CSV table of C-alpha atoms and ligand atoms in Angstrom, one decimal:
chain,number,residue,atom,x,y,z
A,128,UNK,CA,112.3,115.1,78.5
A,129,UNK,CA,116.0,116.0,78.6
A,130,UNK,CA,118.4,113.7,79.1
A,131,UNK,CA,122.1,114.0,81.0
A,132,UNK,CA,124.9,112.4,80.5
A,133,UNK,CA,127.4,112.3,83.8
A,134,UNK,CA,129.9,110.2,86.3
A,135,UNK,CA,127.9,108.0,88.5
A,136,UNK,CA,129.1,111.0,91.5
A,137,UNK,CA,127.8,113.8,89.6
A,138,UNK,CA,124.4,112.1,89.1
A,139,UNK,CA,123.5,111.6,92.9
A,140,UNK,CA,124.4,115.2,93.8
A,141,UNK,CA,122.6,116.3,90.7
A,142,UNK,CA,119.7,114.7,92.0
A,143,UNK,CA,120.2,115.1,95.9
A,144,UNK,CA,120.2,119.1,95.0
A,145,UNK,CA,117.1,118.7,93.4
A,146,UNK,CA,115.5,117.4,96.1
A,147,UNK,CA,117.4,119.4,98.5
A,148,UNK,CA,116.1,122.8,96.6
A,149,UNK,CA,112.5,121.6,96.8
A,150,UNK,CA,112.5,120.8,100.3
A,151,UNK,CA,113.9,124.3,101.0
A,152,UNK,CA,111.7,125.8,98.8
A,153,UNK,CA,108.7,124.0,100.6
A,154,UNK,CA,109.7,122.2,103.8
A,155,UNK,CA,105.8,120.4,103.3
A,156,UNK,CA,106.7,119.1,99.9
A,157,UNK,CA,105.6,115.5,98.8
A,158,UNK,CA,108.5,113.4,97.4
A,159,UNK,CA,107.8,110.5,95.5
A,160,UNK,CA,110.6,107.9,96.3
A,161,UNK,CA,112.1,104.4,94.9
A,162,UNK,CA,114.3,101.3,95.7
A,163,UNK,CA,116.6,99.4,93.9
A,164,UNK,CA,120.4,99.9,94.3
A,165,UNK,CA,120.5,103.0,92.1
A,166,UNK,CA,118.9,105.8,94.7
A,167,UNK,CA,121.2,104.6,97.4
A,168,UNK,CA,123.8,107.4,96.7
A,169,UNK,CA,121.3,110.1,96.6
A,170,UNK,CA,119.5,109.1,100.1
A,171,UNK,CA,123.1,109.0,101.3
A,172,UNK,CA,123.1,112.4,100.3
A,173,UNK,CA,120.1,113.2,101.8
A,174,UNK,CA,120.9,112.0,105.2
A,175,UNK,CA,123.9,114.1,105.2
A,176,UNK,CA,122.1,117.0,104.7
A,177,UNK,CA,119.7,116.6,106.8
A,178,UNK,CA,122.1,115.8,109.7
A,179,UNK,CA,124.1,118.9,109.0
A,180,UNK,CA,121.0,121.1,109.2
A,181,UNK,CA,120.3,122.5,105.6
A,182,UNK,CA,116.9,120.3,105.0
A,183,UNK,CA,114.6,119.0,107.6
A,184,UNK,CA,111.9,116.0,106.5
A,185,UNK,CA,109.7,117.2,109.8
A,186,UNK,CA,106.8,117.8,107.8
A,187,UNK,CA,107.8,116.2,104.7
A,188,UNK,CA,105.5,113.4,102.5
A,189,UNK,CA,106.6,110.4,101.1
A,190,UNK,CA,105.1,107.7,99.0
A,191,UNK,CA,106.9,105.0,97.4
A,192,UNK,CA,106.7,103.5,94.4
A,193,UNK,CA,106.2,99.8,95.3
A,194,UNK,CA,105.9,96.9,97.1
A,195,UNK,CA,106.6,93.2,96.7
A,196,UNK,CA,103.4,91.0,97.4
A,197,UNK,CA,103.5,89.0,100.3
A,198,UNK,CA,106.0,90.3,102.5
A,199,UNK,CA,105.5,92.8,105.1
A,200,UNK,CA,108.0,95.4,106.2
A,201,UNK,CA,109.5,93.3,109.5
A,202,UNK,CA,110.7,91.2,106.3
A,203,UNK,CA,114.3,92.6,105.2
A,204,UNK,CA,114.0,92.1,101.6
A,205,UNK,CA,110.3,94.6,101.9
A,206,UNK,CA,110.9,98.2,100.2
A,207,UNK,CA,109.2,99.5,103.5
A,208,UNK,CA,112.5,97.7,105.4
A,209,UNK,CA,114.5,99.2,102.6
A,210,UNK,CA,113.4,102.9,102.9
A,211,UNK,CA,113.6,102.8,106.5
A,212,UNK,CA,116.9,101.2,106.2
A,213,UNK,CA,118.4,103.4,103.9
A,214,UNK,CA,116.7,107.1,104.5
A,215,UNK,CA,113.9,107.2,107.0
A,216,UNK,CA,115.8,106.0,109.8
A,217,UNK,CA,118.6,108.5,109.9
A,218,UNK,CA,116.8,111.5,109.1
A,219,UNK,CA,113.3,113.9,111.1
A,220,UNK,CA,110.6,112.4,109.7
A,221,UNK,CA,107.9,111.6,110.9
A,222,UNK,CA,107.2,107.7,109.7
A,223,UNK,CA,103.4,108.1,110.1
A,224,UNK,CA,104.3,111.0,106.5
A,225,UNK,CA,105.7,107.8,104.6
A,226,UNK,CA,103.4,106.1,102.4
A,227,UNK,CA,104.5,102.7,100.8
A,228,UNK,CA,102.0,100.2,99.1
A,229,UNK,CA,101.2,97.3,101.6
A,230,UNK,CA,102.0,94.0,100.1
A,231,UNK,CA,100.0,92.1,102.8
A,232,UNK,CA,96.4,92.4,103.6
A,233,UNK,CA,93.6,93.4,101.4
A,234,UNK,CA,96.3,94.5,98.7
A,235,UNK,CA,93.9,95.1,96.0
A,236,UNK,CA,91.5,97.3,98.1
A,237,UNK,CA,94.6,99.4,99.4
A,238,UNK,CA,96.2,99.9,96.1
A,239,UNK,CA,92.9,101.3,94.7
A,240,UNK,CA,93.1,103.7,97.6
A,241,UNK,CA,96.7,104.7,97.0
A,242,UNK,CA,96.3,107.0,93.9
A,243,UNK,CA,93.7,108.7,96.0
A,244,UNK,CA,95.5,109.2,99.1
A,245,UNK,CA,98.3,110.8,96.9
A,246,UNK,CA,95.6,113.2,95.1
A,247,UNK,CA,94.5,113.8,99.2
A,248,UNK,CA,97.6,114.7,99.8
A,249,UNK,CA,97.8,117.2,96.5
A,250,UNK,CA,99.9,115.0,94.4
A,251,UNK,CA,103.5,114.5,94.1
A,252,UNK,CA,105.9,117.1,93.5
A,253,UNK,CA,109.5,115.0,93.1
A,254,UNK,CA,109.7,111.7,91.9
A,255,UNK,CA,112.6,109.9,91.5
A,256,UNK,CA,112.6,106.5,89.5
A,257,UNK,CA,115.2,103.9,88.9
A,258,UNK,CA,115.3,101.8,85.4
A,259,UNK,CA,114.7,98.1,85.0
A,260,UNK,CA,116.7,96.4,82.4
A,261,UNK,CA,113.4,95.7,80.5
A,262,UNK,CA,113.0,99.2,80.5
A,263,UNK,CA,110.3,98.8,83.6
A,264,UNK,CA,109.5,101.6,86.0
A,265,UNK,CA,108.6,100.9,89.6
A,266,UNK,CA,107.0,97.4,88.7
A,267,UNK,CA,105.1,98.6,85.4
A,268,UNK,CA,106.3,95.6,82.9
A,269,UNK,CA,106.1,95.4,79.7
A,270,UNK,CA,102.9,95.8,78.4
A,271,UNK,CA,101.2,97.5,81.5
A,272,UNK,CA,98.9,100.2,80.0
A,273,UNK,CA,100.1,103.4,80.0
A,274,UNK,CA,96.4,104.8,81.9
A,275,UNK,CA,97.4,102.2,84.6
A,276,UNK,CA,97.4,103.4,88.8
A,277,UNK,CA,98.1,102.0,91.1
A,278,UNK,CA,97.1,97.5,90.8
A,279,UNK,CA,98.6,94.2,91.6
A,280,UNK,CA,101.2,93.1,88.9
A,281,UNK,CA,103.0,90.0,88.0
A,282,UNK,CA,107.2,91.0,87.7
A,283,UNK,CA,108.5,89.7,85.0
A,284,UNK,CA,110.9,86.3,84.5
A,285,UNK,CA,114.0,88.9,83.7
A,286,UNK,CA,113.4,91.2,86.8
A,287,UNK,CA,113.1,88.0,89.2
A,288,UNK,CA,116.3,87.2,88.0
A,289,UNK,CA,117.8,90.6,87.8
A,290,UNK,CA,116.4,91.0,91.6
A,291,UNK,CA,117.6,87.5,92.8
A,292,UNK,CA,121.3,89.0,93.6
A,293,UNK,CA,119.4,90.7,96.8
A,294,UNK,CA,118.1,87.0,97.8
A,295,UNK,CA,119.5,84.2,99.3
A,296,UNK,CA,118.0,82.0,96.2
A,297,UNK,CA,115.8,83.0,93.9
A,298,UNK,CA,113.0,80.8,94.4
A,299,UNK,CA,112.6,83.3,97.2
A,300,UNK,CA,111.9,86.4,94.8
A,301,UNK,CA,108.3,87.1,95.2
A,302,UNK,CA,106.2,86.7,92.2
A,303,UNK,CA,104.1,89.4,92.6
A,304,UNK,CA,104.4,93.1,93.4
A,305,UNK,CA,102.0,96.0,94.1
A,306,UNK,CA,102.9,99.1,91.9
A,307,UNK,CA,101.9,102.3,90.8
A,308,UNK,CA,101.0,102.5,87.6
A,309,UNK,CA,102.3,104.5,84.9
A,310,UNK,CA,99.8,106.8,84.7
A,311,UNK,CA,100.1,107.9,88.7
A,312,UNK,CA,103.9,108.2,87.6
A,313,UNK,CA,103.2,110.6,85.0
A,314,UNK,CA,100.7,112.5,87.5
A,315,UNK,CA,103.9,113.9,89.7
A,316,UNK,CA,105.0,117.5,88.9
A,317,UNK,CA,108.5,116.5,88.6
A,318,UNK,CA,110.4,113.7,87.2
A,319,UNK,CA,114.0,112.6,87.6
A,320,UNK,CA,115.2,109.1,86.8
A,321,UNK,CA,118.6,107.2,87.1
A,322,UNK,CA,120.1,104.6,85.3
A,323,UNK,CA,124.0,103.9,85.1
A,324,UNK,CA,126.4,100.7,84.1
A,325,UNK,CA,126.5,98.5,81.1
A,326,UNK,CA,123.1,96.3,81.5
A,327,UNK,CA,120.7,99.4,82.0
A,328,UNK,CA,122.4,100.5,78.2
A,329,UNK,CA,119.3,98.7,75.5
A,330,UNK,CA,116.6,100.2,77.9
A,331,UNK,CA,118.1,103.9,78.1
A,332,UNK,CA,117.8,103.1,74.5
A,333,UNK,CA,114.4,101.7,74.9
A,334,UNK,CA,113.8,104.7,77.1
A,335,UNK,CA,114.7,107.8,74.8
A,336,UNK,CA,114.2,106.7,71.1
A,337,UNK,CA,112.9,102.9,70.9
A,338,UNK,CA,109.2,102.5,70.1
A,339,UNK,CA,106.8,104.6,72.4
A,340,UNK,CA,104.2,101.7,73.3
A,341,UNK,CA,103.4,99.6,76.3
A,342,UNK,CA,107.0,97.7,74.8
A,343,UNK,CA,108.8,100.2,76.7
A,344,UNK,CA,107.3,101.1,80.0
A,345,UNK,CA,110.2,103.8,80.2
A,346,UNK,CA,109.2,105.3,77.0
A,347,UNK,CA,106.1,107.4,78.6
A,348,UNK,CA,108.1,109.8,80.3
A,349,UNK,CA,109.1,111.1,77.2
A,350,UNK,CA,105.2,112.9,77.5
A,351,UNK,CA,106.2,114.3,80.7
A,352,UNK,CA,106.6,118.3,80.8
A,353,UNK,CA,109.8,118.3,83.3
A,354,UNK,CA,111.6,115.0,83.6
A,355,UNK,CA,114.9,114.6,83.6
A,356,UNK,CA,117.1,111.4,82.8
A,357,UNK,CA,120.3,111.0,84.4
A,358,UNK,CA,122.7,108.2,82.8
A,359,UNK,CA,126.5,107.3,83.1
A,360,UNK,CA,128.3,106.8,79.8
A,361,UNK,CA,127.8,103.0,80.0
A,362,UNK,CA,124.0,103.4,80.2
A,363,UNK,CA,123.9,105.6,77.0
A,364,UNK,CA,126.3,103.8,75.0
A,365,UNK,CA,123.6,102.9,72.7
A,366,UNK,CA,122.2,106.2,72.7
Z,443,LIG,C1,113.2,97.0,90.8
Z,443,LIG,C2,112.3,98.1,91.3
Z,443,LIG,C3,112.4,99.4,90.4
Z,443,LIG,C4,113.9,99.6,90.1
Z,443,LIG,C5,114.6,98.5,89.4
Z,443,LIG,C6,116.0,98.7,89.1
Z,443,LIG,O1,112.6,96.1,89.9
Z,443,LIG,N1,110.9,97.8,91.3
Z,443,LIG,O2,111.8,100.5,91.0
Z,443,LIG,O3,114.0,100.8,89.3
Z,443,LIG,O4,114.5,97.4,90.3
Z,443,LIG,O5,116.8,98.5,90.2
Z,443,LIG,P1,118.3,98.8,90.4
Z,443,LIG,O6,118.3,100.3,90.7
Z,443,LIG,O7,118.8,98.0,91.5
Z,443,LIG,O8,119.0,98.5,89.1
């Protein structure tokens, strides 16, 4: 795992050129993708060079990371509103290619199916991941076994809160969230994660040299052959 230490700027094109080489490199490639404010700037990215001609998501993959339980993408607090929102309604892809966990429904019998429908699909080959300020990836708490796929999970007290800002109260947070697990993380060929500011700082720490146990969600990557972690000199200044 190797970790980089850059402006906020220099992460997003850092990470938009990593996609952006992929896709060139294989225009059928499947990209893992996440939510949260800190991908914003790198779909941005994406967007722009897909509208000035250098990528094209025609026959691109997606599958995202997670899903809050209980509302459906018509809902504009869903990650499926999100990512349509932010990237996959202002570039070529084809929506019936994006994958995100349904958080209505039978939600237990789909997320079994999800782990296998990215295997079907010949796994991932980019994923990017955001950082919770417990150190959580996609919605793997503290304490989710490292073997997890993807399952139903309950988010944590300190990520309702954290998440509440994107609410009109936060009784309105769900409660629940399907996730992959940390295990279908690890599974993709290729791993970049962001994390900048001040409150993302203890679980960088967490992250890179804090106890490697289900403590630290974060702290599996450090297993993964290619991973890269992109932080801002806020989120390493405990490093
Ligand atoms: C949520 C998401 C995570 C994300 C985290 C951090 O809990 N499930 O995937 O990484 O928030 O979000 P932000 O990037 O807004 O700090």
């Amino acid at each position: 795992m190797e970790v980089k230490v850059l402006k906020s700027e220099q992460i997003n094109r850092a990470i938009a050129d990593t996609f952006i080489e992929l896709i060139k490199k294989n225009p059928k490639a499947v990209l893992g993708l996440a939510t949260g404010s800190s991908p914003v700037g790198v779909y941005q990215l994406l967007v722009k060079a897909n509208k000035e001609g250098v990528i094209s998501f025609k026959d691109i993959t997606t599958f995202n990371l997670d899903e809050y339980v209980g509302l459906d993408g018509s809902n504009d607090q869903s990650y499926r509103y999100f990512m349509n929102y932010n990237l996959f309604d202002h570039v070529d892809i084809d929506k019936k290619n994006t994958n995100v966990p349904s958080g209505v429904g039978d939600i237990e019998a789909l997320a079994k199916e999800y782990d296998k429908k990215i295997a079907a699909h010949g796994g991932i080959d980019l994923q990017i991941l955001g950082l919770g300020s417990d150190c959580h990836i996609a919605f793997n708490e503290p304490g989710t076994p490292f073997d997890s796929l993807t399952h139903v999970t309950d988010i944590a007290e300190s990520t309702i809160k954290d998440n509440a800002r994107f609410f009109a109260r936060i009784e309105d947070v769900p409660t629940k969230a399907v996730t992959m697990g940390l295990r279908s993380i690890m599974n993709a060929r290729k791993i970049v994660l962001l994390a900048t500011g001040k409150n993302k700082a203890q679980a960088v720490y967490d992250l890179v040299k804090g106890s490697q146990d289900e403590s630290h969600p974060g702290s599996i990557l450090r297993d993964h052959p290619d991973c890269t972690i992109y932080v801002d000199e806020d989120a390493a200044s405990l490093l």
